[in-house]
Amino acid sequence: MKIMKSFFKQKETLVGIAAAIAFQLIFVTVWLTAYDGVYDRTNQFSVGIVSNDDELGKEIIKKLEEKNVFQLKMFKELNLALEALDKRNVNMFIHLPDKIIEKLTKNGNITVYYYINQATPTLTKQMMEKAANKMNDALNDQFRETINTQMAKRIPQLVTEKVPDEKMKVMIKDIAVQIIDLVQKSMKMDPVEANIVKTNNKEGFAITMVPLLIVLASYISAMLISQYLQLANGRLINEYGRFSLFVGRQMINVLLALGISLLSIFLMNLFHIELNHNFFVLWGFQSILFFSFLVLSQVFVMLFGIPGMIFNIALTAIQIASSGAMVPRELLPTFYYEIGNLLPATYGVNSYFSLIYGGGDLGSDLKHLSMIILVLLTIAIVIQIVFSMRGKFKSSEM
C-alpha cells in the first residue's frame, strides 16, 4: 500500500491515468458525433453530368434535379468533366450519349457511362457505384414507361388501319390491346446498359488503408516526440536560453522529419505500395507532413507541459475523423468539415490519395500545409515570448 501511495503522489502517474480516461472519452465522443447521420448527408455528394442529347437528356436531368439525391454539376464537354473528377471536385459524373431515342429505335439499347474516381475513400467509391446502378435502373424504368406508352398507342392503330369492317376493327383492336398488355407484363426491357468506368484504379484492399495508416502513425509519432522533447526542454532550461532551446528544438524536428520520413518510405516499399511519383517527391512531401504534425503537437505541450498530451489525444481523434481517411468529408457535420480545413491531416490524406492513385492537386495541398506550419511556428514563437516575459517579470518581483 505504501508503494501504491508513493506512485499516486507522483504527478506523472495521475497524468497517465487522466490521459487514459481522456483517450476513451475523447475518441468515443468525437467519432460518434462526427459519424452520426452520415447516410443522411449523401446529398452533399457532387455528381457531374455531360449530356450530348438535347431532347431526352434535358428530361433526365430534370428528373434527377427533382429527386435532389445529389448536387448536380453540368459540364459541356467530356474532358472538362474528367478534369473535375480527377481533381476530386465531383465524386462521379454521368455521360449521356446523343440521339438517345433514335438509337433506341434502331439498336434497341444504348450505353450510359458512369465515371468514378478511385482516388477517394472506400465508402465514396462504394456509394457512387451503388448510386450508378440505381440511376441506371431509374433510367430503364423511364425508358420502359415511354416505350410501353408508345406501343399501347401505335400498335392497335397500325393493326386496325387496313380492316374495313368497323365491328371487326373494334374486335381486333381489343385483342391487340390485350396482347400488348400481356407482352408488357412478361417483358423485361433494359434498353440502358451501365458502363462504370473506374479512373485512377488500383487493385488491392491494403493500399486503400495507406492514407489513414501513414497519417495516424505520423501524428502519434510526432505527439510522442513533442512530449519527450518538452521533458528534455524542462531539464535544460536552466543551462540555455529559452529561444536557444526553441531553435535547437526546431532543428531536431527538421532532422527527425527527414529521417523518420525515410523510414515510412522504406516500409511502403517493403510492402510493395506502388506510388505514382518519384522518391524525392514522396520524401519531400512526407517530411513536410511530419514536420507539420511536430509543430502542431509541440504547441500544446509548450503551453501546458505534460497535461498537453490530452489536447494532442483530442487532436488525434479529430484529425482522423475530419480528414476524410475513413468517411468522405462531404458526409461529415459542418463543424468537423470546417475544422478539418484547418488541420494538416486533411491535406495529408488528400495528398496520399494523389500519390497512390493519381489525380488531385498536390501543389494546393503543399501550399495549405506550408501555411499551417507558418501559423503554428508563429504561435510557438509567441508562446516563447510570453513565457520569457513572465519569467523576467517574476525575477524582477523577487
Short mmCIF file of C-alpha atoms in Angstrom, two decimals:
data_model
loop_
_atom_site.label_atom_id
_atom_site.label_comp_id
_atom_site.label_asym_id
_atom_site.label_seq_id
_atom_site.Cartn_x
_atom_site.Cartn_y
_atom_site.Cartn_z
CA MET A 1 0.00 0.00 0.00
CA LYS A 2 2.85 2.33 0.81
CA ILE A 3 4.35 1.81 -2.65
CA MET A 4 0.98 2.46 -4.27
CA LYS A 5 0.56 5.69 -2.31
CA SER A 6 4.03 6.78 -3.38
CA PHE A 7 3.09 6.18 -7.04
CA PHE A 8 -0.13 8.16 -6.70
CA LYS A 9 1.77 11.06 -5.16
CA GLN A 10 3.73 11.41 -8.40
CA LYS A 11 2.26 13.88 -10.92
CA GLU A 12 3.19 11.64 -13.86
CA THR A 13 1.05 8.76 -12.51
CA LEU A 14 -2.02 10.98 -12.23
CA VAL A 15 -1.42 12.49 -15.67
CA GLY A 16 -1.09 9.00 -17.18
CA ILE A 17 -4.39 7.88 -15.65
CA ALA A 18 -6.08 11.11 -16.78
CA ALA A 19 -4.72 10.60 -20.30
CA ALA A 20 -6.09 7.04 -20.43
CA ILE A 21 -9.55 8.19 -19.31
CA ALA A 22 -9.40 11.15 -21.71
CA PHE A 23 -8.44 8.84 -24.57
CA GLN A 24 -11.60 6.77 -24.05
CA LEU A 25 -13.88 9.78 -23.62
CA ILE A 26 -12.43 11.79 -26.50
CA PHE A 27 -12.35 9.06 -29.14
CA VAL A 28 -15.84 7.77 -28.39
CA THR A 29 -17.32 11.29 -28.25
CA VAL A 30 -15.55 12.61 -31.36
CA TRP A 31 -16.12 9.62 -33.61
CA LEU A 32 -19.75 9.07 -32.63
CA THR A 33 -20.61 12.75 -33.13
CA ALA A 34 -18.60 13.01 -36.37
CA TYR A 35 -20.06 9.88 -37.96
CA ASP A 36 -23.63 10.22 -36.68
CA GLY A 37 -26.13 10.64 -39.53
CA VAL A 38 -23.53 10.03 -42.26
CA TYR A 39 -26.04 8.45 -44.65
CA ASP A 40 -28.45 11.36 -44.13
CA ARG A 41 -25.97 13.72 -45.80
CA THR A 42 -25.41 11.85 -49.08
CA ASN A 43 -27.00 14.81 -50.89
CA GLN A 44 -23.70 16.63 -50.22
CA PHE A 45 -22.02 14.44 -52.85
CA SER A 46 -21.43 16.17 -56.19
CA VAL A 47 -22.33 14.38 -59.42
CA GLY A 48 -21.41 15.85 -62.78
CA ILE A 49 -23.44 15.36 -65.95
CA VAL A 50 -22.32 15.57 -69.56
CA SER A 51 -25.34 15.35 -71.86
CA ASN A 52 -24.98 15.18 -75.65
CA ASP A 53 -28.74 14.71 -76.06
CA ASP A 54 -30.68 17.99 -76.19
CA GLU A 55 -34.10 16.32 -76.14
CA LEU A 56 -34.29 13.37 -73.74
CA GLY A 57 -31.15 14.43 -71.86
CA LYS A 58 -32.96 17.51 -70.51
CA GLU A 59 -35.80 15.35 -69.19
CA ILE A 60 -33.37 13.00 -67.44
CA ILE A 61 -31.51 15.92 -65.81
CA LYS A 62 -34.80 17.49 -64.74
CA LYS A 63 -35.92 14.28 -63.02
CA LEU A 64 -32.54 13.93 -61.25
CA GLU A 65 -32.83 17.53 -60.01
CA GLU A 66 -36.35 16.88 -58.73
CA LYS A 67 -35.18 13.88 -56.71
CA ASN A 68 -32.46 16.03 -55.05
CA VAL A 69 -30.34 12.95 -54.29
CA PHE A 70 -27.03 14.64 -55.17
CA GLN A 71 -25.71 18.09 -56.01
CA LEU A 72 -25.65 18.17 -59.81
CA LYS A 73 -23.00 19.99 -61.83
CA MET A 74 -23.37 20.40 -65.59
CA PHE A 75 -20.40 20.13 -67.96
CA LYS A 76 -20.48 20.98 -71.65
CA GLU A 77 -17.50 18.82 -72.58
CA LEU A 78 -16.29 15.39 -71.53
CA ASN A 79 -12.68 16.49 -70.96
CA LEU A 80 -13.80 19.21 -68.52
CA ALA A 81 -15.80 16.67 -66.52
CA LEU A 82 -12.83 14.27 -66.48
CA GLU A 83 -10.57 17.06 -65.20
CA ALA A 84 -13.05 17.93 -62.41
CA LEU A 85 -13.31 14.25 -61.47
CA ASP A 86 -9.52 13.88 -61.46
CA LYS A 87 -9.19 16.87 -59.11
CA ARG A 88 -11.95 15.37 -56.90
CA ASN A 89 -14.25 18.36 -57.46
CA VAL A 90 -17.03 15.88 -58.27
CA ASN A 91 -17.48 12.38 -56.86
CA MET A 92 -18.83 10.88 -60.10
CA PHE A 93 -20.07 12.03 -63.46
CA ILE A 94 -22.57 10.63 -65.93
CA HIS A 95 -22.13 10.79 -69.70
CA LEU A 96 -25.41 10.65 -71.62
CA PRO A 97 -24.95 9.85 -75.36
CA ASP A 98 -26.51 11.82 -78.20
CA LYS A 99 -29.69 10.86 -80.13
CA ILE A 100 -30.94 8.50 -77.41
CA ILE A 101 -34.43 7.95 -78.90
CA GLU A 102 -33.02 7.33 -82.38
CA LYS A 103 -30.52 4.78 -81.08
CA LEU A 104 -33.19 3.04 -79.02
CA THR A 105 -35.36 2.78 -82.11
CA LYS A 106 -32.60 1.40 -84.32
CA ASN A 107 -30.49 -0.77 -81.99
CA GLY A 108 -32.83 -1.43 -79.10
CA ASN A 109 -30.30 -0.28 -76.45
CA ILE A 110 -27.83 2.45 -75.50
CA THR A 111 -24.87 2.71 -73.13
CA VAL A 112 -24.64 5.33 -70.37
CA TYR A 113 -21.17 5.84 -68.90
CA TYR A 114 -20.65 6.40 -65.16
CA TYR A 115 -17.14 7.65 -64.32
CA ILE A 116 -15.99 7.08 -60.71
CA ASN A 117 -12.64 8.28 -59.35
CA GLN A 118 -10.95 5.55 -57.28
CA ALA A 119 -8.60 8.06 -55.59
CA THR A 120 -11.18 8.60 -52.84
CA PRO A 121 -12.19 6.94 -49.55
CA THR A 122 -13.54 3.38 -49.91
CA LEU A 123 -17.00 4.45 -48.75
CA THR A 124 -17.21 7.07 -51.51
CA LYS A 125 -16.36 4.52 -54.20
CA GLN A 126 -18.88 2.01 -52.88
CA MET A 127 -21.65 4.60 -52.57
CA MET A 128 -21.02 6.03 -56.04
CA GLU A 129 -21.06 2.59 -57.67
CA LYS A 130 -24.31 1.75 -55.89
CA ALA A 131 -25.77 5.11 -56.94
CA ALA A 132 -24.74 4.50 -60.57
CA ASN A 133 -26.60 1.18 -60.64
CA LYS A 134 -29.68 2.76 -59.03
CA MET A 135 -29.64 5.64 -61.51
CA ASN A 136 -29.37 3.20 -64.37
CA ASP A 137 -32.38 1.25 -63.08
CA ALA A 138 -34.30 4.53 -62.86
CA LEU A 139 -33.36 5.38 -66.45
CA ASN A 140 -34.53 1.95 -67.59
CA ASP A 141 -37.86 2.47 -65.81
CA GLN A 142 -38.23 5.84 -67.51
CA PHE A 143 -37.48 4.49 -70.99
CA ARG A 144 -39.59 1.39 -70.41
CA GLU A 145 -42.55 3.56 -69.49
CA THR A 146 -42.07 5.68 -72.60
CA ILE A 147 -41.76 2.66 -74.90
CA ASN A 148 -44.80 0.94 -73.36
CA THR A 149 -46.91 4.07 -73.79
CA GLN A 150 -45.88 4.32 -77.43
CA MET A 151 -46.66 0.62 -78.01
CA ALA A 152 -50.11 0.98 -76.44
CA LYS A 153 -50.91 3.93 -78.71
CA ARG A 154 -49.39 2.95 -82.04
CA ILE A 155 -49.70 -0.83 -82.44
CA PRO A 156 -53.54 -1.07 -82.18
CA GLN A 157 -53.80 1.76 -84.70
CA LEU A 158 -51.41 0.07 -87.14
CA VAL A 159 -53.21 -3.30 -86.82
CA THR A 160 -56.70 -1.88 -87.49
CA GLU A 161 -55.77 0.59 -90.24
CA LYS A 162 -56.47 -1.83 -93.15
CA VAL A 163 -59.53 -3.53 -91.65
CA PRO A 164 -62.64 -2.19 -93.48
CA ASP A 165 -65.30 -3.68 -91.18
CA GLU A 166 -65.90 -1.49 -88.12
CA LYS A 167 -67.05 -4.39 -85.90
CA MET A 168 -64.02 -6.44 -86.89
CA LYS A 169 -61.79 -3.39 -86.33
CA VAL A 170 -63.06 -2.99 -82.74
CA MET A 171 -62.59 -6.73 -82.07
CA ILE A 172 -59.05 -6.78 -83.48
CA LYS A 173 -58.15 -3.61 -81.56
CA ASP A 174 -59.33 -5.18 -78.29
CA ILE A 175 -57.32 -8.33 -78.99
CA ALA A 176 -54.23 -6.23 -79.85
CA VAL A 177 -54.53 -4.26 -76.59
CA GLN A 178 -54.79 -7.49 -74.59
CA ILE A 179 -51.77 -8.99 -76.36
CA ILE A 180 -49.72 -5.79 -75.75
CA ASP A 181 -50.74 -5.87 -72.10
CA LEU A 182 -49.55 -9.47 -71.76
CA VAL A 183 -46.31 -8.71 -73.60
CA GLN A 184 -45.60 -5.68 -71.38
CA LYS A 185 -46.17 -7.70 -68.21
CA SER A 186 -43.91 -10.57 -69.29
CA MET A 187 -41.25 -8.48 -71.00
CA LYS A 188 -38.22 -7.20 -69.09
CA MET A 189 -36.70 -4.48 -71.21
CA ASP A 190 -33.47 -2.89 -70.08
CA PRO A 191 -32.55 -0.70 -73.03
CA VAL A 192 -29.98 1.28 -70.99
CA GLU A 193 -26.73 -0.51 -70.26
CA ALA A 194 -24.49 0.86 -67.48
CA ASN A 195 -20.78 1.08 -68.15
CA ILE A 196 -18.95 2.02 -64.92
CA VAL A 197 -15.53 3.46 -65.73
CA LYS A 198 -13.12 3.45 -62.78
CA THR A 199 -10.48 6.16 -63.19
CA ASN A 200 -7.17 6.09 -61.26
CA ASN A 201 -7.90 2.48 -60.33
CA LYS A 202 -5.52 0.25 -58.35
CA GLU A 203 -6.12 -3.27 -57.11
CA GLY A 204 -5.89 -4.45 -53.51
CA PHE A 205 -7.57 -3.51 -50.24
CA ALA A 206 -4.37 -2.81 -48.25
CA ILE A 207 -3.46 0.15 -50.47
CA THR A 208 -6.76 1.87 -49.62
CA MET A 209 -5.70 1.99 -45.96
CA VAL A 210 -2.34 3.70 -46.60
CA PRO A 211 -3.57 7.34 -46.25
CA LEU A 212 -5.16 6.55 -42.87
CA LEU A 213 -2.20 4.45 -41.72
CA ILE A 214 0.50 6.99 -42.63
CA VAL A 215 -1.35 9.97 -41.18
CA LEU A 216 -2.25 8.18 -37.93
CA ALA A 217 1.24 6.73 -37.43
CA SER A 218 2.88 10.06 -38.27
CA TYR A 219 0.80 12.14 -35.86
CA ILE A 220 1.15 9.71 -32.94
CA SER A 221 4.92 9.58 -33.55
CA ALA A 222 5.08 13.39 -33.66
CA MET A 223 2.98 13.62 -30.50
CA LEU A 224 5.36 11.32 -28.57
CA ILE A 225 8.45 13.17 -29.84
CA SER A 226 6.99 16.54 -28.80
CA GLN A 227 6.15 15.16 -25.35
CA TYR A 228 9.67 13.89 -24.66
CA LEU A 229 11.37 16.93 -26.21
CA GLN A 230 9.32 19.07 -23.81
CA LEU A 231 10.57 16.99 -20.87
CA ALA A 232 14.16 17.44 -22.10
CA ASN A 233 13.48 21.15 -22.60
CA GLY A 234 12.40 21.43 -18.95
CA ARG A 235 15.66 19.89 -17.75
CA LEU A 236 17.83 22.15 -19.94
CA ILE A 237 16.02 25.43 -19.31
CA ASN A 238 18.48 26.46 -16.58
CA GLU A 239 21.51 25.81 -18.80
CA TYR A 240 20.42 27.50 -22.03
CA GLY A 241 18.24 30.41 -23.02
CA ARG A 242 14.59 29.81 -23.90
CA PHE A 243 15.00 30.93 -27.50
CA SER A 244 18.20 28.92 -27.99
CA LEU A 245 16.31 25.82 -26.85
CA PHE A 246 13.42 26.67 -29.18
CA VAL A 247 15.71 26.99 -32.21
CA GLY A 248 17.54 23.78 -31.29
CA ARG A 249 14.21 22.01 -30.91
CA GLN A 250 13.08 23.07 -34.39
CA MET A 251 16.36 21.86 -35.86
CA ILE A 252 15.77 18.47 -34.22
CA ASN A 253 12.22 18.50 -35.59
CA VAL A 254 13.53 19.06 -39.12
CA LEU A 255 16.11 16.28 -38.81
CA LEU A 256 13.55 13.87 -37.35
CA ALA A 257 11.02 14.75 -40.06
CA LEU A 258 13.58 13.93 -42.76
CA GLY A 259 14.82 10.76 -41.03
CA ILE A 260 11.50 9.23 -39.95
CA SER A 261 10.00 10.01 -43.36
CA LEU A 262 12.72 7.84 -44.90
CA LEU A 263 11.58 5.01 -42.63
CA SER A 264 7.96 5.49 -43.79
CA ILE A 265 9.03 5.30 -47.44
CA PHE A 266 11.17 2.22 -46.76
CA LEU A 267 8.20 0.46 -45.12
CA MET A 268 5.90 1.32 -48.04
CA ASN A 269 8.46 -0.09 -50.47
CA LEU A 270 8.93 -3.16 -48.28
CA PHE A 271 5.19 -3.91 -48.51
CA HIS A 272 5.09 -3.11 -52.26
CA ILE A 273 2.94 0.02 -52.07
CA GLU A 274 3.32 1.47 -55.56
CA LEU A 275 3.22 5.25 -55.88
CA ASN A 276 2.78 7.48 -58.92
CA HIS A 277 5.63 9.86 -58.02
CA ASN A 278 9.39 9.52 -57.65
CA PHE A 279 11.29 9.04 -54.40
CA PHE A 280 12.23 12.70 -53.86
CA VAL A 281 8.64 13.96 -54.30
CA LEU A 282 7.40 11.38 -51.79
CA TRP A 283 10.24 12.04 -49.32
CA GLY A 284 9.77 15.80 -49.56
CA PHE A 285 6.04 15.60 -49.05
CA GLN A 286 6.19 13.13 -46.15
CA SER A 287 8.86 15.27 -44.46
CA ILE A 288 6.69 18.40 -44.71
CA LEU A 289 3.65 16.50 -43.43
CA PHE A 290 5.59 15.03 -40.49
CA PHE A 291 7.09 18.43 -39.64
CA SER A 292 3.58 19.97 -39.66
CA PHE A 293 2.50 17.33 -37.13
CA LEU A 294 5.54 18.08 -34.96
CA VAL A 295 4.90 21.83 -34.87
CA LEU A 296 1.19 21.23 -34.16
CA SER A 297 1.73 18.78 -31.31
CA GLN A 298 4.51 20.87 -29.70
CA VAL A 299 2.21 23.90 -29.24
CA PHE A 300 0.10 22.18 -26.58
CA VAL A 301 2.99 20.72 -24.59
CA MET A 302 4.72 24.10 -24.70
CA LEU A 303 1.59 25.69 -23.25
CA PHE A 304 0.55 23.05 -20.71
CA GLY A 305 3.54 20.75 -20.22
CA ILE A 306 2.77 17.04 -19.71
CA PRO A 307 -1.03 17.59 -19.47
CA GLY A 308 -0.81 18.95 -23.02
CA MET A 309 -0.86 15.34 -24.23
CA ILE A 310 -4.63 15.31 -23.54
CA PHE A 311 -5.09 18.03 -26.18
CA ASN A 312 -2.95 16.02 -28.58
CA ILE A 313 -5.09 12.92 -27.96
CA ALA A 314 -8.16 15.03 -28.80
CA LEU A 315 -6.45 16.26 -31.97
CA THR A 316 -5.64 12.67 -32.97
CA ALA A 317 -9.33 11.74 -32.88
CA ILE A 318 -10.50 14.96 -34.54
CA GLN A 319 -7.93 14.78 -37.35
CA ILE A 320 -8.72 11.17 -38.23
CA ALA A 321 -12.46 11.87 -38.16
CA SER A 322 -12.28 15.09 -40.18
CA SER A 323 -9.54 14.19 -42.67
CA GLY A 324 -11.64 12.02 -45.00
CA ALA A 325 -9.44 8.95 -44.49
CA MET A 326 -12.31 6.79 -43.23
CA VAL A 327 -15.53 8.63 -44.10
CA PRO A 328 -15.84 11.11 -47.01
CA ARG A 329 -15.60 14.70 -45.81
CA GLU A 330 -18.79 15.55 -47.71
CA LEU A 331 -20.75 13.38 -45.26
CA LEU A 332 -19.39 14.99 -42.09
CA PRO A 333 -21.27 17.53 -39.93
CA THR A 334 -20.36 21.15 -40.74
CA PHE A 335 -18.25 21.56 -37.58
CA TYR A 336 -15.95 18.64 -38.42
CA TYR A 337 -15.78 19.60 -42.10
CA GLU A 338 -14.70 23.17 -41.28
CA ILE A 339 -12.20 22.19 -38.57
CA GLY A 340 -10.72 19.66 -41.00
CA ASN A 341 -9.81 22.55 -43.30
CA LEU A 342 -7.51 23.92 -40.57
CA LEU A 343 -5.68 20.69 -39.72
CA PRO A 344 -2.73 19.10 -41.58
CA ALA A 345 -4.17 15.55 -41.60
CA THR A 346 -6.79 16.58 -44.19
CA TYR A 347 -4.11 17.62 -46.67
CA GLY A 348 -2.01 14.59 -45.79
CA VAL A 349 -4.86 12.20 -46.63
CA ASN A 350 -5.73 14.18 -49.77
CA SER A 351 -2.12 14.08 -50.97
CA TYR A 352 -1.68 10.37 -50.30
CA PHE A 353 -4.72 9.65 -52.45
CA SER A 354 -2.95 11.66 -55.17
CA LEU A 355 0.42 9.99 -54.60
CA ILE A 356 -1.03 6.47 -54.64
CA TYR A 357 -3.80 6.69 -57.24
CA GLY A 358 -3.01 9.86 -59.20
CA GLY A 359 -5.12 12.94 -59.84
CA GLY A 360 -5.83 15.54 -57.16
CA ASP A 361 -3.85 18.72 -56.63
CA LEU A 362 -0.63 18.01 -54.74
CA GLY A 363 0.59 21.60 -55.14
CA SER A 364 -2.50 23.01 -53.42
CA ASP A 365 -2.14 20.53 -50.52
CA LEU A 366 1.51 21.50 -50.06
CA LYS A 367 0.55 25.18 -50.05
CA HIS A 368 -2.01 24.60 -47.29
CA LEU A 369 0.49 22.56 -45.23
CA SER A 370 3.10 25.32 -45.57
CA MET A 371 0.58 27.92 -44.37
CA ILE A 372 -0.36 25.74 -41.37
CA ILE A 373 3.34 25.30 -40.46
CA LEU A 374 3.97 29.05 -40.70
CA VAL A 375 0.99 29.87 -38.46
CA LEU A 376 1.91 27.21 -35.88
CA LEU A 377 5.56 28.32 -35.72
CA THR A 378 4.38 31.90 -35.21
CA ILE A 379 2.14 30.75 -32.34
CA ALA A 380 5.07 28.80 -30.83
CA ILE A 381 7.31 31.89 -31.01
CA VAL A 382 4.61 34.00 -29.33
CA ILE A 383 4.39 31.38 -26.55
CA GLN A 384 8.16 31.64 -26.01
CA ILE A 385 7.96 35.44 -25.86
CA VAL A 386 5.08 35.34 -23.36
CA PHE A 387 6.84 32.79 -21.10
CA SER A 388 10.10 34.73 -21.35
CA MET A 389 8.39 37.99 -20.33
CA ARG A 390 6.59 36.22 -17.50
CA GLY A 391 9.92 34.80 -16.28
CA LYS A 392 11.55 38.25 -16.31
CA PHE A 393 8.56 39.75 -14.51
CA LYS A 394 8.79 37.11 -11.73
CA SER A 395 12.55 37.69 -11.43
CA SER A 396 12.08 41.44 -11.04
CA GLU A 397 9.49 40.88 -8.31
CA MET A 398 11.94 38.80 -6.34
#
